[in-house]
Short mmCIF file of C-alpha atoms in Angstrom, two decimals:
data_model
loop_
_atom_site.label_atom_id
_atom_site.label_comp_id
_atom_site.label_asym_id
_atom_site.label_seq_id
_atom_site.Cartn_x
_atom_site.Cartn_y
_atom_site.Cartn_z
CA UNK A 1462 107.77 100.68 36.94
CA UNK A 1463 105.93 98.29 34.30
CA UNK A 1464 105.19 100.47 31.87
CA UNK A 1465 108.66 102.34 32.73
CA UNK A 1466 110.85 98.86 32.77
CA UNK A 1467 108.78 98.11 29.09
CA UNK A 1468 109.87 101.34 27.40
CA UNK A 1469 113.20 101.00 28.97
CA UNK A 1470 113.78 97.32 28.31
CA UNK A 1471 112.94 98.23 24.12
CA UNK A 1472 114.94 100.93 24.12
CA UNK A 1473 118.36 99.32 25.16
CA UNK A 1474 116.90 96.62 23.14
CA UNK A 1475 117.57 98.77 20.02
CA UNK A 1476 120.62 100.96 21.59
CA UNK A 1477 122.65 97.50 20.74
CA UNK A 1478 120.50 95.87 18.60
CA UNK A 1479 120.72 99.02 16.18
CA UNK A 1480 125.00 98.45 14.60
CA UNK A 1481 123.70 94.69 13.39
CA UNK A 1482 119.73 96.01 11.83
CA UNK A 1483 120.80 98.70 10.06
CA UNK A 1484 123.46 98.84 7.06
CA UNK A 1485 124.73 101.93 9.48
CA UNK A 1486 125.20 104.35 12.34
CA UNK A 1487 127.18 107.89 11.29
CA UNK A 1488 130.52 108.07 13.67
CA UNK A 1489 129.92 111.37 15.78
CA UNK A 1490 126.69 110.01 16.49
CA UNK A 1491 127.49 107.96 18.59
CA UNK A 1492 131.06 109.04 19.73
CA UNK A 1493 129.10 111.94 20.46
CA UNK A 1494 127.28 109.42 22.63
CA UNK A 1495 129.71 107.71 24.75
CA UNK A 1496 130.50 111.00 25.83
CA UNK A 1497 127.41 112.66 28.21
CA UNK A 1498 127.86 110.69 30.26
CA UNK A 1499 130.26 112.71 32.90
CA UNK A 1500 127.58 115.13 32.52
CA UNK A 1501 124.74 112.71 33.30
CA UNK A 1502 125.41 111.63 35.76
CA UNK A 1503 126.70 114.97 36.69
CA UNK A 1504 123.16 115.76 36.73
CA UNK A 1505 122.09 113.47 38.64
CA UNK A 1506 123.62 113.68 41.38
CA UNK A 1507 122.73 117.16 41.32
CA UNK A 1508 119.59 116.10 40.69
CA UNK A 1509 119.63 113.79 44.18
CA UNK A 1510 121.14 116.39 46.43
CA UNK A 1511 119.32 120.13 44.75
CA UNK A 1512 115.84 118.69 43.20
CA UNK A 1513 112.84 120.03 44.33
CA UNK A 1514 111.80 116.27 45.30
CA UNK A 1515 114.97 115.98 46.35
CA UNK A 1516 115.32 116.19 51.42
CA UNK A 1517 118.92 117.65 50.82
CA UNK A 1518 120.54 116.48 54.09
CA UNK A 1519 123.15 116.60 55.88
CA UNK A 1520 122.70 112.26 55.42
CA UNK A 1521 122.98 112.54 51.50
CA UNK A 1522 125.76 115.32 51.48
CA UNK A 1523 127.79 113.19 53.69
CA UNK A 1524 126.90 110.02 51.74
CA UNK A 1525 128.46 112.18 47.80
CA UNK A 1526 131.56 113.52 50.54
CA UNK A 1527 132.11 109.07 51.30
CA UNK A 1528 131.80 108.20 48.39
CA UNK A 1529 134.19 110.48 46.65
CA UNK A 1530 136.68 109.90 49.11
CA UNK A 1531 136.22 106.20 48.55
CA UNK A 1532 136.30 106.13 44.79
CA UNK A 1533 139.82 108.28 44.50
CA UNK A 1534 141.27 105.67 46.27
CA UNK A 1535 139.93 103.16 44.26
CA UNK A 1536 137.33 101.39 46.41
CA UNK A 1537 134.65 99.39 44.21
CA UNK A 1538 131.30 101.28 43.35
CA UNK A 1539 129.48 99.20 45.68
CA UNK A 1540 131.36 100.03 48.22
CA UNK A 1541 131.43 103.63 48.23
CA UNK A 1542 127.35 103.48 48.55
CA UNK A 1543 127.44 101.52 50.80
CA UNK A 1544 130.06 103.13 52.94
CA UNK A 1545 127.79 106.33 52.30
CA UNK A 1546 124.40 104.26 53.52
CA UNK A 1547 126.00 103.84 57.08
CA UNK A 1548 127.37 107.18 56.78
CA UNK A 1549 124.00 108.59 56.90
CA UNK A 1550 121.97 106.36 58.31
CA UNK A 1551 124.97 106.75 61.09
CA UNK A 1552 124.53 110.55 60.88
CA UNK A 1553 120.78 110.62 61.01
CA UNK A 1554 120.55 107.88 64.86
CA UNK A 1555 122.42 110.66 66.12
CA UNK A 1556 119.82 113.23 64.98
CA UNK A 1557 122.09 115.09 63.05
CA UNK A 1558 121.52 114.05 59.17
CA UNK B 707 145.15 91.23 29.91
CA UNK B 708 147.47 89.20 26.63
CA UNK B 709 145.22 86.28 25.38
CA UNK B 710 146.30 84.87 22.61
CA UNK B 711 142.68 85.30 20.93
CA UNK B 712 142.53 81.49 19.47
CA UNK B 713 142.77 79.85 23.20
CA UNK B 714 139.49 82.04 25.04
CA UNK B 715 138.05 79.40 25.41
CA UNK B 716 134.12 78.85 27.27
CA UNK B 717 136.32 77.53 30.37
CA UNK B 718 139.58 80.23 30.06
CA UNK B 719 136.68 83.38 30.06
CA UNK B 720 134.07 81.77 32.94
CA UNK B 721 136.92 81.58 34.21
CA UNK B 722 137.36 85.19 33.67
CA UNK B 723 133.80 86.27 34.46
CA UNK B 724 133.96 85.07 38.11
CA UNK B 725 135.98 88.51 39.75
CA UNK B 726 133.37 90.44 38.56
CA UNK B 727 130.91 88.60 38.42
CA UNK B 728 130.76 88.84 41.93
CA UNK B 729 130.79 92.56 42.50
CA UNK B 730 128.32 92.65 39.57
CA UNK B 731 125.90 90.46 42.39
CA UNK B 732 125.83 92.83 44.69
CA UNK B 733 125.48 95.80 42.81
CA UNK B 734 121.84 93.41 41.57
CA UNK B 735 121.63 93.02 45.84
CA UNK B 736 122.03 97.10 46.25
CA UNK B 737 119.04 97.62 43.77
CA UNK B 738 117.00 94.26 44.99
CA UNK B 739 117.16 96.24 48.31
CA UNK B 740 116.90 99.95 46.90
CA UNK B 741 113.46 99.28 44.82
CA UNK B 742 111.79 97.40 47.50
CA UNK B 743 111.74 101.19 49.91
CA UNK B 744 110.81 102.52 46.75
CA UNK B 745 107.12 100.10 46.66
CA UNK B 746 108.64 97.86 44.12
CA UNK B 747 108.50 94.36 44.06
CA UNK B 748 111.01 91.34 43.62
CA UNK B 749 109.31 91.10 40.77
CA UNK B 750 109.02 94.66 38.81
CA UNK B 751 112.53 94.80 39.80
CA UNK B 752 113.75 90.59 38.60
CA UNK B 753 111.78 92.14 35.12
CA UNK B 754 113.24 95.15 35.14
CA UNK B 755 117.37 93.43 35.11
CA UNK B 756 115.70 90.57 32.76
CA UNK B 757 115.18 92.76 30.10
CA UNK B 758 117.62 96.32 30.83
CA UNK B 759 120.26 94.82 32.20
CA UNK B 760 122.22 98.18 32.06
CA UNK B 761 123.25 99.13 36.08
CA UNK B 762 123.07 103.07 36.72
CA UNK B 763 120.36 103.40 34.11
CA UNK B 764 118.32 101.32 36.35
CA UNK B 765 118.90 103.37 39.60
CA UNK B 766 118.27 106.34 37.12
CA UNK B 767 114.89 105.50 36.80
CA UNK B 768 114.02 103.90 39.50
CA UNK B 769 115.60 106.92 42.08
CA UNK B 770 113.06 109.44 39.42
CA UNK B 771 110.07 107.65 39.98
CA UNK B 772 110.89 107.24 43.71
CA UNK B 773 111.72 110.88 43.51
CA UNK B 774 107.51 110.67 42.16
CA UNK B 775 108.88 111.56 38.69
CA UNK B 776 106.80 109.88 35.42
CA UNK B 777 107.81 106.89 34.45
CA UNK B 778 108.34 108.90 31.07
CA UNK B 779 111.24 111.86 32.61
CA UNK B 780 112.45 107.87 34.21
CA UNK B 781 112.18 106.23 30.26
CA UNK B 782 114.37 109.11 29.03
CA UNK B 783 116.79 109.22 31.77
CA UNK B 784 117.76 106.23 31.17
CA UNK B 785 117.63 106.21 27.29
CA UNK B 786 120.29 108.71 27.50
CA UNK B 787 121.88 106.81 29.99
CA UNK B 788 122.31 103.74 27.81
CA UNK B 789 123.17 106.19 23.93
CA UNK B 790 126.81 104.44 24.75
CA UNK B 791 125.05 100.93 23.71
CA UNK B 792 124.97 102.31 19.86
CA UNK B 793 128.72 102.92 20.71
CA UNK B 794 128.99 99.04 21.38
CA UNK B 795 127.01 97.67 19.89
CA UNK B 796 128.34 98.88 16.51
CA UNK B 797 131.94 97.35 17.88
CA UNK B 798 130.94 94.63 18.62
CA UNK B 799 128.68 93.92 15.38
CA UNK B 800 132.40 92.64 13.84
CA UNK B 801 132.02 89.56 16.06
CA UNK B 802 128.18 88.66 16.14
CA UNK B 803 127.10 85.32 14.35
CA UNK B 804 123.62 84.40 12.64
CA UNK B 805 120.65 86.31 10.51
CA UNK B 806 120.22 89.71 11.25
CA UNK B 807 116.86 87.99 14.61
CA UNK B 808 120.18 86.82 16.05
CA UNK B 809 123.21 88.79 15.82
CA UNK B 810 120.44 90.98 18.14
CA UNK B 811 119.78 88.46 20.39
CA UNK B 812 123.19 87.91 20.93
CA UNK B 813 123.97 92.15 21.20
CA UNK B 814 121.99 92.12 24.04
CA UNK B 815 124.33 90.52 26.45
CA UNK B 816 127.05 93.19 25.25
CA UNK B 817 127.66 95.56 28.55
CA UNK B 818 129.91 97.54 29.84
CA UNK B 819 131.57 94.79 31.58
CA UNK B 820 131.49 92.03 28.94
CA UNK B 821 132.91 94.24 26.39
CA UNK B 822 136.24 95.66 28.14
CA UNK B 823 136.30 91.83 28.71
CA UNK B 824 136.48 91.56 25.49
CA UNK B 825 138.31 94.12 24.16
CA UNK B 826 140.69 92.93 26.70
CA UNK B 827 141.32 89.67 25.61
CA UNK B 828 141.57 90.64 21.50
CA UNK B 829 144.82 91.89 20.14
CA UNK B 830 145.36 96.19 19.58
CA UNK B 831 143.35 96.75 16.03
CA UNK B 832 141.12 93.43 16.82
CA UNK B 833 138.03 93.16 17.22
CA UNK B 834 136.57 92.33 21.24
CA UNK B 835 136.87 88.54 21.62
CA UNK B 836 133.75 86.85 20.57
CA UNK B 837 133.27 83.94 23.57
CA UNK B 838 134.57 86.81 26.62
CA UNK B 839 132.24 89.01 25.34
CA UNK B 840 129.71 85.84 24.88
CA UNK B 841 130.05 83.79 28.65
CA UNK B 842 130.93 87.97 30.03
CA UNK B 843 127.31 88.53 29.08
CA UNK B 844 125.50 85.35 30.43
CA UNK B 845 127.27 85.30 33.42
CA UNK B 846 127.01 88.94 34.07
CA UNK B 847 123.51 88.61 33.97
CA UNK B 848 122.44 85.71 35.88
CA UNK B 849 124.58 87.37 38.61
CA UNK B 850 122.67 90.87 38.62
CA UNK B 851 119.27 89.18 38.23
CA UNK B 852 120.12 86.90 41.07
CA UNK B 853 121.10 89.61 42.96
CA UNK B 854 117.84 91.87 42.32
CA UNK B 855 116.47 88.64 43.58
CA UNK B 856 118.33 88.89 46.37
CA UNK B 857 117.66 92.13 47.17
CA UNK B 858 113.90 92.24 47.03
CA UNK B 859 113.59 89.22 49.51
CA UNK B 860 116.51 91.16 51.70
CA UNK B 861 114.87 94.03 51.64
CA UNK B 862 112.01 94.64 53.24
CA UNK B 863 114.58 92.81 56.14
CA UNK B 864 116.17 95.54 56.52
CA UNK B 865 113.64 97.96 57.68
CA UNK B 866 113.04 102.18 57.35
CA UNK B 867 115.14 103.13 54.33
CA UNK B 868 115.88 106.69 55.42
CA UNK B 869 116.87 105.53 58.66
CA UNK B 870 119.61 102.39 56.97
CA UNK B 871 120.64 105.92 54.41
CA UNK B 872 119.30 104.03 51.98
CA UNK B 873 117.84 107.08 50.34
CA UNK B 874 121.39 108.64 50.37
CA UNK B 875 122.32 105.54 48.72
CA UNK B 876 121.32 107.21 45.01
CA UNK B 877 123.77 109.94 45.51
CA UNK B 878 126.22 108.26 46.47
CA UNK B 879 125.93 105.75 43.96
CA UNK B 880 125.34 108.38 41.23
CA UNK B 881 128.68 109.73 42.62
CA UNK B 882 131.10 107.40 42.53
CA UNK B 883 129.73 106.35 39.06
CA UNK B 884 130.30 109.50 37.82
CA UNK B 885 134.12 109.26 39.95
CA UNK B 886 135.47 105.87 37.32
CA UNK B 887 134.15 107.70 34.14
CA UNK B 888 136.98 111.08 34.18
CA UNK B 889 139.41 110.25 33.11
CA UNK B 890 140.58 112.53 29.96
CA UNK B 891 139.69 116.29 30.74
CA UNK B 892 137.07 115.97 28.52
CA UNK B 893 135.58 114.34 31.10
CA UNK B 894 135.48 116.75 33.56
CA UNK B 895 134.37 119.52 31.35
CA UNK B 896 131.35 117.28 30.98
CA UNK B 897 131.26 116.98 34.51
CA UNK B 898 130.77 120.11 35.28
CA UNK B 899 128.21 120.98 32.50
CA UNK B 900 126.66 119.28 33.26
CA UNK B 901 126.47 119.93 37.46
CA UNK B 902 125.91 123.78 36.70
CA UNK B 903 122.92 122.94 34.19
CA UNK B 904 121.34 121.25 36.43
CA UNK B 905 121.99 122.63 39.59
CA UNK B 906 120.51 125.78 37.74
CA UNK B 907 117.27 123.65 36.83
CA UNK B 908 117.20 121.02 39.53
CA UNK B 909 114.96 123.35 42.28
CA UNK B 910 112.78 124.25 39.61
CA UNK B 911 111.88 121.49 38.23
CA UNK B 912 110.43 118.63 37.92
CA UNK B 913 113.04 114.82 38.22
CA UNK B 914 114.05 114.43 35.13
CA UNK B 915 114.79 117.31 33.56
CA UNK B 916 118.11 118.30 35.12
CA UNK B 917 118.92 115.75 33.19
CA UNK B 918 117.63 116.46 29.48
CA UNK B 919 118.77 119.99 30.23
CA UNK B 920 122.78 118.43 31.35
CA UNK B 921 122.25 115.84 27.85
CA UNK B 922 120.99 119.03 25.87
CA UNK B 923 124.05 120.80 26.98
CA UNK B 924 127.38 118.49 26.60
CA UNK B 925 125.20 117.77 22.92
CA UNK B 926 126.58 121.09 22.03
CA UNK B 927 129.84 121.03 24.17
CA UNK B 928 130.20 118.55 22.57
CA UNK B 929 129.45 119.93 19.44
CA UNK B 930 131.36 122.94 20.16
CA UNK B 931 135.05 121.40 20.45
CA UNK B 932 134.45 119.00 17.40
CA UNK B 933 132.60 116.87 19.47
CA UNK B 934 134.45 114.10 19.23
CA UNK B 935 138.05 112.85 21.72
CA UNK B 936 139.62 109.69 21.20
CA UNK B 937 137.06 108.22 23.83
CA UNK B 938 135.97 105.51 21.02
CA UNK B 939 134.15 102.99 21.40
CA UNK B 940 136.55 101.02 22.14
CA UNK B 941 136.73 103.03 25.49
CA UNK B 942 136.50 100.51 29.15
CA UNK B 943 134.10 100.61 31.56
CA UNK B 944 131.49 102.40 31.95
CA UNK B 945 128.76 103.89 33.66
CA UNK B 946 127.05 100.28 33.75
CA UNK B 947 127.73 98.22 35.58
CA UNK B 948 130.94 98.31 38.28
CA UNK B 949 134.10 97.66 37.94
CA UNK B 950 135.35 94.15 37.85
CA UNK B 951 135.80 94.19 41.92
CA UNK B 952 139.30 97.11 41.72
#
């Protein structure tokens, strides 16, 4: 965790500081970096559900479904997460998830 | 918001930062709770919040480590997710002051929300508002770290993470964040491409690799479609800390 933190912190610091430290950052690079985010997050969702180490179960799938539904009606992100966790917990308590 | 830039005082900015700080605080709590469920100590979680200050990358890294992935995979994933700070860092450069060191440090207060607020507080065509940026940035920074500390303290008391559905919190979080990003058709296409590529790769590879594959797919796709749609540096609320309370 510590190694991860230090390395990620250094990289993120560099990203934020780059424009202040370097003469110029090419625009196309910058804009392309912006556009990647949806692809990355979709991959994270898939990794959680279908990854080699992941145990895809009803609870996780239900959590995702609940989260999407709430996000679609503009619930705040933390609300979607909490609802997802609650639903997963409920299913597991009922012996289903 | 049509606040005249010259009248954004520190006090005005602080008042405006409160409704955004609250959900960030709660989000920080969830980070602390999930971290504790992954056997990460309160100090470690707080340190990450203090030094990285970027929600989605922290959750991604945490999820990879929790799944048994390597630190390299966790760092790489976080680094991909935080690429947008190259863009926002460039966008705020005009309003940063001082020499290179000071500007680099001021730039660390850029997060999606502080950037969005700063842009909203400035006029069309003007650079983001400096006071709004720095004040909101500080407020969110405090809220994020405080939330993490709180979550780490509360987490162990809550009981078995799986029973609580906390492991399901990760995919729920990522999909909720993804939803906030899907504005243009190109965003949907990117998400679909990343998802499909990840789906093909995920069952056979270690944590972090699907993300890298999706990044490559995304870059190739962006190259093909001529890349730069109007999702420029002024776009608001990316996939970092959550939207202000909406």
